[in-house]
Coordinates of C-alpha atoms in Angstrom, one line a residue:
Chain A
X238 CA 124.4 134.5 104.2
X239 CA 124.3 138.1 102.2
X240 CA 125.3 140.5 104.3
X241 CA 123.1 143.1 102.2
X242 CA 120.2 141.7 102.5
X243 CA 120.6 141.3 106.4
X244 CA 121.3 145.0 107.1
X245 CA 119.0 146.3 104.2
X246 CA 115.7 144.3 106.7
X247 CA 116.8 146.5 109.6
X248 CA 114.6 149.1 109.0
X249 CA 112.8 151.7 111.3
X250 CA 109.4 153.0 110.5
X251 CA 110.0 157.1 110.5
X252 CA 107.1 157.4 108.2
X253 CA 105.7 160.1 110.9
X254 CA 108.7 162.0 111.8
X255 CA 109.5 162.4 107.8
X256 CA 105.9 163.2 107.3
X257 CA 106.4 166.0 109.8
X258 CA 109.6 166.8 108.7
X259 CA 110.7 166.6 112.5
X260 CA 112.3 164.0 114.7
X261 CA 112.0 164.6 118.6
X262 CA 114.5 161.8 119.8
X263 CA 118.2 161.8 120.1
X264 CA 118.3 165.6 120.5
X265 CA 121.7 167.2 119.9
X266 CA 123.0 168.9 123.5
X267 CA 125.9 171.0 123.2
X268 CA 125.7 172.0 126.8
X269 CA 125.5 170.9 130.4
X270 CA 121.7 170.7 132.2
X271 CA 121.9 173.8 133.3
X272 CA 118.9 176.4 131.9
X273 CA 119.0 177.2 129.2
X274 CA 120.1 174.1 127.6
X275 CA 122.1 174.5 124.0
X276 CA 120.8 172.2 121.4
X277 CA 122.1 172.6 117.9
X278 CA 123.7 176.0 118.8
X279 CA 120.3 176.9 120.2
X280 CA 119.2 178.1 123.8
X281 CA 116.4 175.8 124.8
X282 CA 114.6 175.4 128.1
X283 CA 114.8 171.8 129.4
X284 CA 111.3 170.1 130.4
X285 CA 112.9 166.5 129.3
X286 CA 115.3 165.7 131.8
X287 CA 114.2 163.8 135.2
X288 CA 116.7 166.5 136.5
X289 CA 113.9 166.6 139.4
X290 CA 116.2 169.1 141.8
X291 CA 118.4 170.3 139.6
X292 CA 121.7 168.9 140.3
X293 CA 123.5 167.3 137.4
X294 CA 124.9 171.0 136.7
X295 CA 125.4 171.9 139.9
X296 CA 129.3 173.4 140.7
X297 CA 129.4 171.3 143.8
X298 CA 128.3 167.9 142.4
X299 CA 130.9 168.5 139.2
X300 CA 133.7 170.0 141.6
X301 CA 133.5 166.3 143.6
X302 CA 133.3 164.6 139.8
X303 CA 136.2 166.2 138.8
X304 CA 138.6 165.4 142.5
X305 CA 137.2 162.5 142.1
X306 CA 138.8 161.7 139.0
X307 CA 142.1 163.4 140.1
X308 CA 142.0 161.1 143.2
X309 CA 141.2 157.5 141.7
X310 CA 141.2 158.1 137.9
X311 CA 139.0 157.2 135.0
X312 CA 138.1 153.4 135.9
X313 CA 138.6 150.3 137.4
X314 CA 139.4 148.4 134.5
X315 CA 137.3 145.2 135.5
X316 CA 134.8 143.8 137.6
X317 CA 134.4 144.4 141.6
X318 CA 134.5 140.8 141.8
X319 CA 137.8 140.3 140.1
X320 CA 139.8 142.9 140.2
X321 CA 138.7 144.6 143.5
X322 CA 136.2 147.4 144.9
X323 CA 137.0 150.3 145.7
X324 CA 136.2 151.6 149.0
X325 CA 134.1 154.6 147.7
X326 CA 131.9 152.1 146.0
X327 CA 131.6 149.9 149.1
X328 CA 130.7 153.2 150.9
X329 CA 128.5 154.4 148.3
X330 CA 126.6 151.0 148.8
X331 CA 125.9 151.3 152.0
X332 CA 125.1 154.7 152.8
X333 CA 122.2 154.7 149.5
X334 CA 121.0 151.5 151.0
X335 CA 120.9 153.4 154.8
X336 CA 119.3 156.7 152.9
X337 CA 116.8 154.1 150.8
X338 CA 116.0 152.6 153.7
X339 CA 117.4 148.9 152.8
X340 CA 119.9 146.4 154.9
X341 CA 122.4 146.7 152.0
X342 CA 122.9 147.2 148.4
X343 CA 125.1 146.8 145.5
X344 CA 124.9 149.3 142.4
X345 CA 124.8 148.1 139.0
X346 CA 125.9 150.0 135.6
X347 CA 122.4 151.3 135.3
X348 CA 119.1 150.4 136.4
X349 CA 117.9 149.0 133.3
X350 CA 120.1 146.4 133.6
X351 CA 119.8 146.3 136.8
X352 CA 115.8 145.6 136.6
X353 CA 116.9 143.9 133.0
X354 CA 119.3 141.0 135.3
X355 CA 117.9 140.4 139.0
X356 CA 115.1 138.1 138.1
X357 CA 117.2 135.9 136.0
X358 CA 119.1 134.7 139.3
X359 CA 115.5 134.7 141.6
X360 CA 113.2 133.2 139.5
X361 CA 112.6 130.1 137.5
X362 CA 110.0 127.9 135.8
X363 CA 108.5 126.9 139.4
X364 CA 107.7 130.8 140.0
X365 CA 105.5 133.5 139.6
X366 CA 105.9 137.1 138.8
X367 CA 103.4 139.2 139.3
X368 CA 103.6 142.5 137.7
X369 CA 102.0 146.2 137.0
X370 CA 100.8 146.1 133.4
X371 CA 102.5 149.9 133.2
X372 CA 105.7 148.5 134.7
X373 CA 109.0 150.4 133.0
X374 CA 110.4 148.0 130.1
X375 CA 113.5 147.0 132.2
X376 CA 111.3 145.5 134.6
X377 CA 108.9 143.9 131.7
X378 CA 112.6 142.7 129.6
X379 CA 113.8 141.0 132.9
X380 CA 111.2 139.2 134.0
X381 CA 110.7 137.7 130.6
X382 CA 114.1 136.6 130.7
X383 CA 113.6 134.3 134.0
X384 CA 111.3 131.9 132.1
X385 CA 108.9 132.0 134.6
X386 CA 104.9 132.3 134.7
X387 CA 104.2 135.7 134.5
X388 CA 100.5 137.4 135.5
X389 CA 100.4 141.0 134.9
X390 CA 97.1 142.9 137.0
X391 CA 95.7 146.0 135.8
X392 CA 97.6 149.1 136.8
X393 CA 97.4 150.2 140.4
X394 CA 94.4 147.7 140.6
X395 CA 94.5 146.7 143.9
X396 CA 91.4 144.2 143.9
X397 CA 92.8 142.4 141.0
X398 CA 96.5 141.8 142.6
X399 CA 94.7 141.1 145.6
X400 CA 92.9 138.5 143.3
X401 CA 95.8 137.1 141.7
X402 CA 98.0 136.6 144.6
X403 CA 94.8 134.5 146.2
X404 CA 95.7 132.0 143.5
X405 CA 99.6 131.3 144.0
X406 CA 99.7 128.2 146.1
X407 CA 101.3 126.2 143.4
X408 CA 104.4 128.3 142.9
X409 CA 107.9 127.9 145.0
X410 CA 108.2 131.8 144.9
X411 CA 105.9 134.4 143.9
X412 CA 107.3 138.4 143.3
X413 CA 105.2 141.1 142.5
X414 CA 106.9 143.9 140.5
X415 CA 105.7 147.5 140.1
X416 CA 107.6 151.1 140.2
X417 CA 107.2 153.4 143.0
X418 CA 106.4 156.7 140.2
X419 CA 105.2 155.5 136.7
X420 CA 107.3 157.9 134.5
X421 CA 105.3 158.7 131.5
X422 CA 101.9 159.9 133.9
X423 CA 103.2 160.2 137.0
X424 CA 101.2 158.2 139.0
X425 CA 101.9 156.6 142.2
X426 CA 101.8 153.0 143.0
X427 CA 99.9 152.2 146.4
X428 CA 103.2 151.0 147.8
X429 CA 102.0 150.6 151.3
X430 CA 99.1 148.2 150.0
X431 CA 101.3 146.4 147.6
X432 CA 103.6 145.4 150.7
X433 CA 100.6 144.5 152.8
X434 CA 99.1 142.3 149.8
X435 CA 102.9 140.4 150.0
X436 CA 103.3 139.8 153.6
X437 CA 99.7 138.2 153.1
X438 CA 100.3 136.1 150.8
X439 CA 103.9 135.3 151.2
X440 CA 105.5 137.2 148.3
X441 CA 108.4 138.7 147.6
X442 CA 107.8 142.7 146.8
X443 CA 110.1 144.5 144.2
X444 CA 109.7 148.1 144.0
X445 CA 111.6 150.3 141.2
X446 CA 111.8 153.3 142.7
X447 CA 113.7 155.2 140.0
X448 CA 111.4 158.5 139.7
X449 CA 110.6 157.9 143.4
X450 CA 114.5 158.3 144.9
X451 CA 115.6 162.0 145.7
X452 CA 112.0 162.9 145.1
X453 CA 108.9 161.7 147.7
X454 CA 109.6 161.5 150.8
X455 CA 110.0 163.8 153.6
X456 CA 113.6 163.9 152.9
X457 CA 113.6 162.9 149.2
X458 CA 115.0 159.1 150.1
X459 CA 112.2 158.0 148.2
X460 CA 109.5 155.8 148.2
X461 CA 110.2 153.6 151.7
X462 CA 110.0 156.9 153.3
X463 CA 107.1 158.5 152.0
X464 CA 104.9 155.4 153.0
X465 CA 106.6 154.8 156.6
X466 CA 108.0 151.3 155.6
X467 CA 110.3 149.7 158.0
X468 CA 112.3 146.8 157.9
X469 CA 111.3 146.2 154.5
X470 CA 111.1 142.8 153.3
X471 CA 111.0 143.2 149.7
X472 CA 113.5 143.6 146.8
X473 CA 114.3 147.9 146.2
X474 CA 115.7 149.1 142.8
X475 CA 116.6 152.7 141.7
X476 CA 118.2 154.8 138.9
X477 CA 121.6 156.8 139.9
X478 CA 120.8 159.2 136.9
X479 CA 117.2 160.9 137.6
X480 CA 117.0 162.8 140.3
X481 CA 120.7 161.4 141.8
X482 CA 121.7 163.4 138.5
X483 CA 124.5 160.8 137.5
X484 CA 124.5 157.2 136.3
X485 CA 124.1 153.8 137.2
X486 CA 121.5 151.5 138.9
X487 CA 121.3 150.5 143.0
X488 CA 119.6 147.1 144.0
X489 CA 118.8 146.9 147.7
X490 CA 117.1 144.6 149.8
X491 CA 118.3 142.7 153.2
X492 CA 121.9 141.2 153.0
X493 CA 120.7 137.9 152.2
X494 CA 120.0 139.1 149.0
X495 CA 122.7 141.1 148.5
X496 CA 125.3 138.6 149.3
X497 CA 123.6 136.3 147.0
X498 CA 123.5 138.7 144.3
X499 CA 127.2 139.4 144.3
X500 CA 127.9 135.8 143.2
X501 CA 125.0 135.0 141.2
X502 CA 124.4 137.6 139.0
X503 CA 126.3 137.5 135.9
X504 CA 125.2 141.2 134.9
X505 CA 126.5 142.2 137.8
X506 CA 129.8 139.7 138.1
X507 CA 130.9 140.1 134.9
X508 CA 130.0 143.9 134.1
X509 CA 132.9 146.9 134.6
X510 CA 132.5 148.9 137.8
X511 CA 130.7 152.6 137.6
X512 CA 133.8 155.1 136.8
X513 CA 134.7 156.4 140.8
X514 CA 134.2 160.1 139.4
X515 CA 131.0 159.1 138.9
X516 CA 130.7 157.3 142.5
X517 CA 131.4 160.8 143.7
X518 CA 129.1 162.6 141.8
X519 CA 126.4 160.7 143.9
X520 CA 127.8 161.3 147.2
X521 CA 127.9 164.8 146.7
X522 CA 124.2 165.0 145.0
X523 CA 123.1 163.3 148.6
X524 CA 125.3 165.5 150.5
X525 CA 123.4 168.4 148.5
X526 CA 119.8 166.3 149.8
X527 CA 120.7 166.3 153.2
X528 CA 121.1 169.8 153.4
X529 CA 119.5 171.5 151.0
X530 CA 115.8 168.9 150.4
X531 CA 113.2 171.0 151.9
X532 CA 114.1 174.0 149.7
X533 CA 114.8 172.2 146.5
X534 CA 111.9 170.2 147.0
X535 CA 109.7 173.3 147.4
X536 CA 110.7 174.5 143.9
X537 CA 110.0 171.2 142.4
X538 CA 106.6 170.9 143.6
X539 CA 106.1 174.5 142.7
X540 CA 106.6 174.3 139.4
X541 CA 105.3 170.9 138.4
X542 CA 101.7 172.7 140.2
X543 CA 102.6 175.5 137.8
X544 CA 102.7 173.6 134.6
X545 CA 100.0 171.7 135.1
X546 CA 97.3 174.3 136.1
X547 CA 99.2 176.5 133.3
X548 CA 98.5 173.7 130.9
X549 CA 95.2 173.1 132.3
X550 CA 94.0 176.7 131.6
X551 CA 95.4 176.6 128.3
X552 CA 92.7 174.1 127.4
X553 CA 95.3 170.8 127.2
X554 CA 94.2 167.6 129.0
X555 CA 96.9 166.5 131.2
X556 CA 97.8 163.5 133.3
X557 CA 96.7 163.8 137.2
X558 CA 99.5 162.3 138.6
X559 CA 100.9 162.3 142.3
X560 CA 104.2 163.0 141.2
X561 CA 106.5 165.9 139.6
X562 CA 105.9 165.0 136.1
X563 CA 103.2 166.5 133.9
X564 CA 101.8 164.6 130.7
X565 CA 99.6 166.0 128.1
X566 CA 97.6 163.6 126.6
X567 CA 96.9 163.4 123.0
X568 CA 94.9 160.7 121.9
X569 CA 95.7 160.9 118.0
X570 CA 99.2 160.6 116.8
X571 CA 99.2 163.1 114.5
X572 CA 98.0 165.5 116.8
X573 CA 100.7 164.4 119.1
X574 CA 103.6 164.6 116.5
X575 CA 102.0 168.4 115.3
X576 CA 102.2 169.2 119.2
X577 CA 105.8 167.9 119.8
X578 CA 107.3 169.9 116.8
X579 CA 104.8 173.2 118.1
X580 CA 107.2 173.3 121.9
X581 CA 110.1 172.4 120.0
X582 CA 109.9 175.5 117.9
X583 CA 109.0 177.1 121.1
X584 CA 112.6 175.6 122.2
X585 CA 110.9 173.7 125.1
X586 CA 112.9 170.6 125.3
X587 CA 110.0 167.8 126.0
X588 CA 109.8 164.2 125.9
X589 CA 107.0 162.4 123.4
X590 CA 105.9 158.9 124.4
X591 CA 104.1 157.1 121.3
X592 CA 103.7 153.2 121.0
X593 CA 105.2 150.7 121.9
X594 CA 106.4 153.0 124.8
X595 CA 102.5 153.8 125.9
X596 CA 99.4 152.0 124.9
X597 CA 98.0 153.0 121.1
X598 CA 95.7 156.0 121.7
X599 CA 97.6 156.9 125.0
X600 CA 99.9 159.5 123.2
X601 CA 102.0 161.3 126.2
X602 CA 103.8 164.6 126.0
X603 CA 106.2 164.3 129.3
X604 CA 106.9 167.9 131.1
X605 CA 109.2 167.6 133.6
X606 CA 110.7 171.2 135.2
X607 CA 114.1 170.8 137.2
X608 CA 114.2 172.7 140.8
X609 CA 117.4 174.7 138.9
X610 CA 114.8 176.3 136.5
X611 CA 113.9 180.1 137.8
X612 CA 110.5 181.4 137.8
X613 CA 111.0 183.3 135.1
X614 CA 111.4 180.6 132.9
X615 CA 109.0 178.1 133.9
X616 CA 106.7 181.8 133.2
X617 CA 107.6 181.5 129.7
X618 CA 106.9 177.9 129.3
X619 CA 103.2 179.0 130.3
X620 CA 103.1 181.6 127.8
X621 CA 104.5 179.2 125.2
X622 CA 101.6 176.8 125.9
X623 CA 99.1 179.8 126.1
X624 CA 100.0 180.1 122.8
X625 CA 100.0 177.2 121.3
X626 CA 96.8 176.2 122.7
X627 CA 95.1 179.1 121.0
X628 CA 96.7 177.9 117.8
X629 CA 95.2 174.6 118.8
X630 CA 91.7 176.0 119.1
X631 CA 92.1 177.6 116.1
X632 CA 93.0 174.8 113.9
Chain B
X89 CA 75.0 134.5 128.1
X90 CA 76.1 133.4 125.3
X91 CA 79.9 132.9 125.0
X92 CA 80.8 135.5 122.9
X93 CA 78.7 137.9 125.1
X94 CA 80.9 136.3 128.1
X95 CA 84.4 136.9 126.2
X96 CA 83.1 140.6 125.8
X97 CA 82.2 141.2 129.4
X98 CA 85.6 139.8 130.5
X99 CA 87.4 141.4 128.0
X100 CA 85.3 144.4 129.1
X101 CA 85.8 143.8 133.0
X102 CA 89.8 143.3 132.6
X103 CA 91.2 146.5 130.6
X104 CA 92.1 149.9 132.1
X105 CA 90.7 153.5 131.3
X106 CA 87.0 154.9 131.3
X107 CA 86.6 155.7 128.0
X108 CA 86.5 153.1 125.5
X109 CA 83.8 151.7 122.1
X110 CA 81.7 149.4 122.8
X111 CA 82.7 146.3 122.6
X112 CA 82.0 144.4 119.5
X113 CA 83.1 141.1 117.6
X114 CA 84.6 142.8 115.2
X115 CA 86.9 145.1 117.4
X116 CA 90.3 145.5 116.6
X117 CA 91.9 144.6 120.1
X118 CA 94.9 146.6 119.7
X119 CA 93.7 149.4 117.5
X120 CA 90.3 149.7 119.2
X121 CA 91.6 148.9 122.8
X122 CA 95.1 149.3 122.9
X123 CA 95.7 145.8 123.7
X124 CA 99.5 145.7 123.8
X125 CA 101.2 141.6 125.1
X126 CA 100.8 142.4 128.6
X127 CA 96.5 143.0 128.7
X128 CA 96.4 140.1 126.4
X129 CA 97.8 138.1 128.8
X130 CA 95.3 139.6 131.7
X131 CA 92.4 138.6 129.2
X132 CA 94.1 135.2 128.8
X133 CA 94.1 134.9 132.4
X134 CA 90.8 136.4 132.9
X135 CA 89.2 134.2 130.6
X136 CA 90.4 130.8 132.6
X137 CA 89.0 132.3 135.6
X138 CA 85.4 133.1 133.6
X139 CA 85.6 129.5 132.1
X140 CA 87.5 127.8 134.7
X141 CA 90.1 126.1 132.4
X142 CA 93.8 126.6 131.5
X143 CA 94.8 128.5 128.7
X144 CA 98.1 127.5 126.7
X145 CA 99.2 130.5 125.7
X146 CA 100.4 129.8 122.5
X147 CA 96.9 128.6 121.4
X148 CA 95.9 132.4 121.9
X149 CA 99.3 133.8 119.2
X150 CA 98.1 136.1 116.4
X151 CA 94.6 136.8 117.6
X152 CA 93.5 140.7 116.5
X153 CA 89.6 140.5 116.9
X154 CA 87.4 139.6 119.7
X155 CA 85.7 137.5 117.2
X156 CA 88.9 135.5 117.2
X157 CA 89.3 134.5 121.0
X158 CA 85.6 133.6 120.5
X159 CA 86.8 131.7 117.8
X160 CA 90.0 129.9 119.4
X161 CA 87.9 128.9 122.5
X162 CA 85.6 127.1 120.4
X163 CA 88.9 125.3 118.9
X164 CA 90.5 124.1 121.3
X165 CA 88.1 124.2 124.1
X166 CA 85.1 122.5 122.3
X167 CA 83.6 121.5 125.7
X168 CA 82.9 124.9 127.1
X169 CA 79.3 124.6 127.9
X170 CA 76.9 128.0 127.5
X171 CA 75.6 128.7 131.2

């Protein structure tokens, strides 16, 4: 084979960011999450980050990184099951699956893989998967992989899961699969019903709650406790690096499960533990949640309600989502791309969502202000937006 | 009802959002409706509830146009009775 040829066909359509003369993704951050935000040498204020309350730049959180690292080092230089786990993992485990509200849990790399890997060892060509049509990509790549029958139902449709699960006899195991927060509109899965649905009809619930964790809730443990579940009998997943502000990706679910997992699951058998500094970081971010929720939590909430009736009056249509994330919608691409480059001359850090990411004509410009924003500053954003939406009009 | 007038009510009946084109043989299912794998799938499924048969799914690869599920019915499921 040519190798030319081979790398010449790898080729990614930037017809629109050339035609704009403006590329939104892989932005160049010189500085830590803190506000403002240096990009390219620039100050920028940070709407893209699901830094929900603030943490990944907090002293505290960074202090505990870096003792951390003077404590057990860089790495563990091979997998848990191989070459041994550390007790701060092991602990780490247990107390996110005691603050998720889970028997026990292990924690993966990240969650993509996480979501990316469990269904391969759970599911087979005898089972179902049943599964939100706006479910994150992870979720979408790993059922795929299990080789299963999958039936996706219409997004947060309860009478059409209710309708698909009455037709599941055939099947040794059936799992339905949704997120607790869809990220790019920030709406919230009936949980509560979901879980109802299952116990009905003898399925197996699995529940990202990756923009739900450190975030609903009465004391931000995320999804299980904002809808009162107990004794949950379902499969829980959820990032480490959104509002946990570090990395990686926890599975949780009754020990069973677990147990299973921890010799079944290649991903996880055969993939590097997380780095312990980065173990740490996460205690201390729930440390911080214990004690400080209610307050940081307020801010949150605050300004997400901010944004959206600032965007609102400013004449943009925006998402009406449950959770801390506003989305302007922009039905044309074009109009989208113009609108991305507007806030980023602004030096408003956002996040664009075009297909394949959304739906064609679903266009998506993701807000998303930290609890370590001030006031002040989610004030300017407004202002920005006031502006640009006169410009809008103008045009 | 006709069956293309059947395919367009389920098609219709089984896609998110309020506003939406009517509905028309010649619509582009992913332009038009933003038909990405996964709501092709929910039509696919969809349509063996309306017709009460079994779809293989690879009978149902490159279709664009309503017209086309109309036509790939016919194909492979020449039985399918009008009401």
């Amino acid at each position: 084979m040519a190798r030319e040829p081979f790398y010449t066909g790898l080729v990614v359509d930037k017809s629109l960011t050339q035609k704009y003369d403006f590329n939104p993704y892989y932005a160049h951050i010189e500085s830590s999450l803190g506000d403002p935000i240096i990009i390219d040498g620039t100050a920028f204020i940070n709407l893209a980050a699901n830094n929900y309350l603030g943490l990944a730049a907090d002293p505290r959180v960074a202090r505990a990184i870096a003792l951390a690292a003077g404590r057990y080092g860089a790495s563990m230089c091979g997998t848990p099951i191989a070459t041994g786990s550390m007790a701060i993992l092991t602990r780490l485990e247990q107390r996110l699956a005691t603050f998720a509200g889970v028997e026990a849990g292990i924690i993966f790399p990240s969650a993509y893989q996480a979501n990316g890997a469990i269904f391969l060892s759970l599911a087979g060509p005898e089972d179902l998967i049943i599964i939100d049509h706006y479910a994150h990509a992870s979720l979408i790549q790993g059922v795929r992989l299990a080789g299963c029958k999958i039936r996706p139902f219409l997004h947060n449709n309860m009478d059409h899961l209710r309708k698909v699960l009455s037709k599941t006899e055939m099947y040794r195991r059936v799992f339905v699969v949704t997120e607790s927060v869809f990220s790019t509109e920030g709406s919230l899965a009936p949980c509560d019903e979901i879980i109802r649905l299952c116990t009905q009809f003898n399925a197996v619930p699995v529940i990202d709650d990756s923009h739900g964790i450190g975030v609903l809730g009465r004391s931000g443990r995320g999804v299980l406790e904002e809808k009162n579940v107990v004794n949950f009998e379902g499969i829980y997943t959820a990032s480490l690096g959104k509002a946990l502000a570090n990395a990686g990706g926890f599975v949780g679910g009754r020990k069973a499960f677990i147990e299973y997992l921890k010799y079944s699951c290649p991903a996880f058998i055969y993939s590097t533990a997380l780095p312990p500094p980065v173990l740490a970081g996460v205690e201390a971010v729930l440390d911080i949640i214990d004690a400080e929720f209610p307050a940081l939590s307020e801010k949150m909430w605050r300004y997400k309600r901010m944004i959206s009736q600032g965007l609102v009056a400013s004449g943009f249509n925006v998402t009406d989502g449950s959770a801390p994330i506003t989305s302007i919608m922009v039905r044309d691409l074009d109009d989208c791309a113009r609108l991305a480059k507007m806030i980023h001359e602004a030096n408003i850090l956002v996040t664009p969502f075009v297909p394949p990411s959304v739906p064609v004509h679903e266009n998506k410009i993701r807000l998303i202000a930290g609890a370590n924003l001030s006031e002040g500053t989610v004030g300017r954003v407004l202002d920005v937006f006031q502006s640009i939406g006169r410009r809008m009009t103008a045009v | 009802m006709s069956l293309q007038d059947r395919v367009i009510r389920t098609i219709e009946k089984n896609l998110e959002g309020k506003e939406r084109t009517t509905i028309t043989p010649a619509t582009d299912l992913r332009h038009d409706l933003g038909v990405d794998s996964f709501a092709m799938l929910i039509i696919i499924n969809a349509l063996e509830d309306e017709f009460s048969i079994t779809i293989a799914e690879k009978d149902f690869i490159g279709i664009a146009h309503v017209a086309d599920i109309v036509a790939r019915l016919q194909q492979h499921y020449p039985d399918l009775k009008e009401p």
